C-alpha positions as a Python dict, from the first residue, in 0.01 Angstrom:
ca = {
    (1, 'M'): (0, 0, 0),
    (2, 'I'): (-167, -142, 325),
    (3, 'P'): (-136, 124, 624),
    (4, 'T'): (72, -22, 860),
    (5, 'E'): (0, 146, 1213),
    (6, 'A'): (243, 147, 1498),
    (7, 'N'): (108, -85, 1719),
    (8, 'G'): (167, -289, 1511),
    (9, 'M'): (-171, -392, 1347),
    (10, 'V'): (-287, -335, 983),
    (11, 'T'): (-563, -217, 850),
    (12, 'V'): (-795, -393, 692),
    (13, 'P'): (-1092, -168, 500),
    (14, 'G'): (-1434, -285, 444),
    (15, 'G'): (-1713, -368, 297),
    (16, 'K'): (-1874, -665, 166),
    (17, 'T'): (-1625, -1056, 171),
    (18, 'L'): (-1675, -1311, 149),
    (19, 'V'): (-1729, -1646, 434),
    (20, 'G'): (-1690, -2028, 468),
    (21, 'A'): (-1595, -2297, 227),
    (22, 'P'): (-1612, -2298, -149),
    (23, 'E'): (-1850, -2525, -385),
    (24, 'G'): (-1610, -2854, -448),
    (25, 'E'): (-1425, -2733, -118),
    (26, 'R'): (-1573, -3176, -17),
    (27, 'K'): (-1373, -3353, -343),
    (28, 'W'): (-1020, -3123, -255),
    (29, 'M'): (-1049, -3311, 61),
    (30, 'R'): (-1076, -3630, -40),
    (31, 'D'): (-829, -3599, -302),
    (32, 'H'): (-594, -3464, -13),
    (33, 'Y'): (-712, -3693, 269),
    (34, 'P'): (-935, -3994, 142),
    (35, 'D'): (-963, -4115, 441),
    (36, 'A'): (-1048, -3821, 696),
    (37, 'P'): (-1401, -3828, 856),
    (38, 'A'): (-1727, -3661, 833),
    (39, 'I'): (-1740, -3510, 1097),
    (40, 'L'): (-1408, -3219, 998),
    (41, 'H'): (-1692, -3129, 714),
    (42, 'G'): (-1880, -3027, 974),
    (43, 'T'): (-1660, -2767, 1018),
    (44, 'M'): (-1658, -2605, 750),
    (45, 'V'): (-2008, -2368, 639),
    (46, 'P'): (-2149, -2282, 335),
    (47, 'M'): (-1960, -1985, 106),
    (48, 'R'): (-2145, -1681, 225),
    (49, 'A'): (-2131, -1261, 209),
    (50, 'A'): (-2125, -1098, 514),
    (51, 'H'): (-2000, -754, 567),
    (52, 'V'): (-1769, -598, 779),
    (53, 'D'): (-1629, -285, 885),
    (54, 'P'): (-1370, -174, 892),
    (55, 'F'): (-1086, -265, 1196),
    (56, 'A'): (-714, -350, 1262),
    (57, 'I'): (-548, -673, 1335),
    (58, 'G'): (-277, -790, 1445),
    (59, 'V'): (-21, -831, 1236),
    (60, 'F'): (98, -1121, 1394),
    (61, 'S'): (-45, -1372, 1732),
    (62, 'V'): (8, -1200, 2061),
    (63, 'T'): (375, -1321, 2137),
    (64, 'N'): (471, -1506, 2499),
    (65, 'S'): (637, -1084, 2605),
    (66, 'A'): (315, -933, 2523),
    (67, 'F'): (150, -1161, 2770),
    (68, 'A'): (332, -1103, 3024),
    (69, 'D'): (273, -750, 3053),
    (70, 'F'): (-30, -814, 3087),
    (71, 'V'): (65, -1081, 3410),
    (72, 'S'): (296, -870, 3555),
    (73, 'D'): (15, -521, 3512),
    (74, 'G'): (-191, -731, 3679),
    (75, 'G'): (-487, -838, 3442),
    (76, 'Y'): (-534, -1168, 3633),
    (77, 'E'): (-646, -989, 3932),
    (78, 'R'): (-840, -734, 3832),
    (79, 'P'): (-1203, -833, 3740),
    (80, 'E'): (-1355, -584, 3522),
    (81, 'L'): (-1073, -713, 3288),
    (82, 'W'): (-1276, -1023, 3281),
    (83, 'V'): (-1629, -1219, 3153),
    (84, 'P'): (-1841, -1321, 3434),
    (85, 'L'): (-1767, -1644, 3413),
    (86, 'G'): (-1446, -1644, 3370),
    (87, 'W'): (-1349, -1480, 3660),
    (88, 'R'): (-1467, -1665, 3842),
    (89, 'W'): (-1321, -1949, 3682),
    (90, 'R'): (-965, -1755, 3717),
    (91, 'R'): (-1009, -1813, 4051),
    (92, 'A'): (-1224, -2148, 4173),
    (93, 'K'): (-877, -2291, 3958),
    (94, 'G'): (-645, -2003, 4115),
    (95, 'I'): (-537, -1919, 3745),
    (96, 'S'): (-302, -1671, 3726),
    (97, 'A'): (-9, -1749, 3421),
    (98, 'P'): (-106, -1974, 3100),
    (99, 'A'): (-29, -2255, 3162),
    (100, 'F'): (327, -2441, 3067),
    (101, 'W'): (427, -2156, 3217),
    (102, 'D'): (605, -2294, 3557),
    (103, 'R'): (770, -2569, 3434),
    (104, 'D'): (1094, -2660, 3355),
    (105, 'G'): (1047, -2852, 3020),
    (106, 'W'): (851, -2584, 2901),
    (107, 'R'): (1065, -2309, 2808),
    (108, 'E'): (1098, -2288, 2499),
    (109, 'W'): (769, -2204, 2444),
    (110, 'R'): (835, -1958, 2656),
    (111, 'R'): (1072, -1787, 2498),
    (112, 'E'): (955, -1359, 2383),
    (113, 'E'): (952, -1350, 1992),
    (114, 'R'): (641, -1694, 2046),
    (115, 'P'): (288, -1659, 2006),
    (116, 'V'): (126, -1716, 2334),
    (117, 'V'): (10, -2047, 2423),
    (118, 'G'): (-188, -2234, 2674),
    (119, 'V'): (-437, -1940, 2743),
    (120, 'S'): (-790, -1976, 2711),
    (121, 'W'): (-1035, -1808, 2538),
    (122, 'F'): (-1179, -1626, 2915),
    (123, 'E'): (-726, -1490, 2942),
    (124, 'A'): (-759, -1381, 2541),
    (125, 'D'): (-1029, -1177, 2640),
    (126, 'A'): (-955, -1040, 2922),
    (127, 'Y'): (-564, -1006, 2762),
    (128, 'A'): (-811, -854, 2446),
    (129, 'R'): (-1004, -587, 2711),
    (130, 'W'): (-662, -511, 2914),
    (131, 'S'): (-445, -371, 2581),
    (132, 'G'): (-786, -135, 2466),
    (133, 'A'): (-888, -445, 2215),
    (134, 'R'): (-1114, -740, 2150),
    (135, 'L'): (-1146, -988, 1961),
    (136, 'P'): (-1165, -1061, 1620),
    (137, 'S'): (-1541, -1226, 1456),
    (138, 'E'): (-1517, -1457, 1269),
    (139, 'A'): (-1583, -1288, 954),
    (140, 'E'): (-1343, -1045, 1055),
    (141, 'W'): (-1027, -1277, 1058),
    (142, 'E'): (-1129, -1449, 812),
    (143, 'R'): (-1133, -1161, 626),
    (144, 'A'): (-812, -1072, 711),
    (145, 'A'): (-771, -1379, 592),
    (146, 'R'): (-816, -1397, 248),
    (147, 'G'): (-855, -1109, 118),
    (148, 'D'): (-1145, -1013, -130),
    (149, 'D'): (-1125, -1377, -368),
    (150, 'G'): (-1256, -1678, -178),
    (151, 'R'): (-879, -1794, -194),
    (152, 'R'): (-835, -2139, 31),
    (153, 'F'): (-527, -2045, 173),
    (154, 'P'): (-409, -1688, 286),
    (155, 'W'): (-107, -1646, -34),
    (156, 'G'): (-391, -1868, -306),
    (157, 'D'): (-541, -2217, -319),
    (158, 'E'): (-275, -2487, -333),
    (159, 'F'): (-121, -2595, 10),
    (160, 'D'): (270, -2447, 26),
    (161, 'P'): (458, -2602, 324),
    (162, 'A'): (698, -2346, 369),
    (163, 'A'): (448, -2100, 417),
    (164, 'A'): (252, -2282, 700),
    (165, 'N'): (340, -2414, 1057),
    (166, 'T'): (151, -2719, 1031),
    (167, 'S'): (257, -3095, 1062),
    (168, 'E'): (373, -3154, 709),
    (169, 'R'): (697, -2856, 816),
    (170, 'W'): (746, -3100, 1060),
    (171, 'L'): (749, -3449, 928),
    (172, 'G'): (882, -3196, 531),
    (173, 'R'): (667, -3367, 338),
    (174, 'T'): (330, -3385, 170),
    (175, 'I'): (16, -3573, 461),
    (176, 'T'): (-94, -3813, 252),
    (177, 'S'): (-381, -3928, 416),
    (178, 'M'): (-581, -3870, 793),
    (179, 'R'): (-345, -4203, 889),
    (180, 'D'): (-24, -4096, 771),
    (181, 'W'): (-112, -3834, 1016),
    (182, 'Q'): (-168, -4005, 1332),
    (183, 'V'): (94, -4275, 1237),
    (184, 'S'): (370, -4035, 1123),
    (185, 'F'): (314, -3694, 1348),
    (186, 'A'): (-31, -3699, 1640),
    (187, 'D'): (61, -4068, 1787),
    (188, 'R'): (451, -3920, 1782),
    (189, 'R'): (393, -3644, 2042),
    (190, 'P'): (684, -3398, 1884),
    (191, 'W'): (622, -3140, 2078),
    (192, 'R'): (700, -3308, 2413),
    (193, 'D'): (1093, -3329, 2302),
    (194, 'A'): (1110, -2957, 2143),
    (195, 'C'): (886, -2588, 2094),
    (196, 'L'): (711, -2627, 1758),
    (197, 'T'): (554, -2285, 1732),
    (198, 'L'): (758, -2084, 1516),
    (199, 'P'): (773, -1640, 1557),
    (200, 'D'): (708, -1594, 1182),
    (201, 'L'): (748, -1675, 885),
    (202, 'D'): (856, -1448, 681),
    (203, 'G'): (1127, -1477, 479),
    (204, 'D'): (978, -1866, 422),
    (205, 'G'): (631, -1787, 406),
    (206, 'Q'): (365, -1547, 279),
    (207, 'S'): (165, -1274, 411),
    (208, 'S'): (-228, -1221, 375),
    (209, 'P'): (-411, -1034, 142),
    (210, 'F'): (-394, -763, 362),
    (211, 'G'): (-18, -847, 510),
    (212, 'V'): (-125, -1043, 790),
    (213, 'R'): (165, -1335, 883),
    (214, 'S'): (68, -1656, 1000),
    (215, 'M'): (-228, -1678, 964),
    (216, 'S'): (-226, -2056, 827),
    (217, 'G'): (-60, -2278, 1094),
    (218, 'N'): (202, -2228, 1403),
    (219, 'V'): (-118, -2149, 1673),
    (220, 'W'): (-513, -2247, 1680),
    (221, 'E'): (-688, -1825, 1759),
    (222, 'W'): (-927, -1762, 1903),
    (223, 'C'): (-1229, -1559, 1781),
    (224, 'A'): (-1539, -1342, 1936),
    (225, 'D'): (-1799, -1616, 1833),
    (226, 'A'): (-1950, -1916, 2058),
    (227, 'Q'): (-2000, -2205, 1818),
    (228, 'F'): (-2403, -2341, 1936),
    (229, 'G'): (-2484, -2696, 1886),
    (230, 'T'): (-2247, -2910, 1986),
    (231, 'G'): (-2443, -2982, 2315),
    (232, 'A'): (-2240, -2784, 2585),
    (233, 'T'): (-2404, -2557, 2933),
    (234, 'V'): (-2194, -2359, 2869),
    (235, 'P'): (-2160, -2256, 2488),
    (236, 'E'): (-1845, -2315, 2271),
    (237, 'R'): (-1586, -2049, 2136),
    (238, 'V'): (-1478, -2116, 1779),
    (239, 'C'): (-1076, -2064, 1677),
    (240, 'R'): (-960, -2046, 1381),
    (241, 'G'): (-600, -2062, 1173),
    (242, 'G'): (-500, -2428, 1271),
    (243, 'S'): (-212, -2510, 1468),
    (244, 'F'): (125, -2705, 1394),
    (245, 'G'): (-62, -3032, 1563),
    (246, 'Y'): (-272, -3089, 1221),
    (247, 'P'): (-203, -3062, 871),
    (248, 'S'): (-280, -2886, 536),
    (249, 'W'): (-679, -2930, 565),
    (250, 'S'): (-658, -2712, 921),
    (251, 'A'): (-452, -2444, 740),
    (252, 'R'): (-777, -2324, 541),
    (253, 'V'): (-929, -2002, 611),
    (254, 'F'): (-1261, -2073, 641),
    (255, 'D'): (-1176, -2439, 855),
    (256, 'R'): (-1278, -2407, 1229),
    (257, 'G'): (-1216, -2570, 1519),
    (258, 'H'): (-1397, -2496, 1877),
    (259, 'H'): (-1359, -2611, 2217),
    (260, 'P'): (-1511, -2411, 2586),
    (261, 'P'): (-1346, -2115, 2631),
    (262, 'W'): (-1135, -2259, 2970),
    (263, 'W'): (-975, -2489, 2715),
    (264, 'R'): (-567, -2465, 2739),
    (265, 'G'): (-442, -2682, 2461),
    (266, 'L'): (-117, -2566, 2373),
    (267, 'G'): (-209, -2482, 2040),
    (268, 'N'): (-417, -2223, 2114),
    (269, 'G'): (-361, -1860, 2115),
    (270, 'F'): (-484, -1589, 1943),
    (271, 'R'): (-479, -1198, 1767),
    (272, 'C'): (-661, -863, 1848),
    (273, 'V'): (-803, -624, 1669),
    (274, 'R'): (-950, -278, 1716),
    (275, 'T'): (-1206, -47, 1596),
    (276, 'P'): (-1013, 249, 1376),
    (277, 'V'): (-1128, 590, 1525),
    (278, 'H'): (-1308, 823, 1261),
    (279, 'N'): (-1060, 1156, 1289),
    (280, 'P'): (-1284, 1395, 1082),
    (281, 'R'): (-941, 1631, 968),
    (282, 'A'): (-761, 1314, 840),
    (283, 'E'): (-975, 1348, 590),
}
């Protein structure tokens, strides 16, 4: 049985874990998205073994309700919560809440139970500090999503559109190519007319092996890791898990995105991790 903590986290045991794309993943991409550009293959790294210490991770992405507590507690006015560059960015831009929060047309996206979006890596990191937690490393995030057996999705190797909030869900069918996705979904931009994030897929979705939910699709989740080699003056930050705006390739547990730390996309959210406190009396 997976232990669940009162703060909405589950404990993931430490040990050796698999990180990265297995052999043959390029073939999977060619079979499912024959016109996929080569750059998509560059988001994956070859599978390798990594050691991860035990940690606790949020069962769900941080919600609007939880983030509102950070805002009301003055989180945007407390420099000790922010990395120096993030604090300078916040002050220069006058940032005091996530993007979209003050726009009437986006109120549905702000419902309490939905994942918070429109938050930069700086904001996510500040929230994590405020809550006594931190952002997960890529290795931690991937272990929580895939378990021990090198699977492609949190539930197994075959894509299940009922288990992931990706663009397939909103189209109601399989996406057959990158062009199909571009023309049928991305160019139409359905998120302008309706909220496409979901509170949780419990009941019509599936958990990861450790009981963590919504790790495929819904929102890209910021990780602690920097992405180097992009040519950016300030290192970009990695995000994982795909989103409602992308098809199944993005929902694979080893797929990676990256953005500047000030990026505040409609499809970007996060979840937190904590390192369990060792209690010898409990042994």
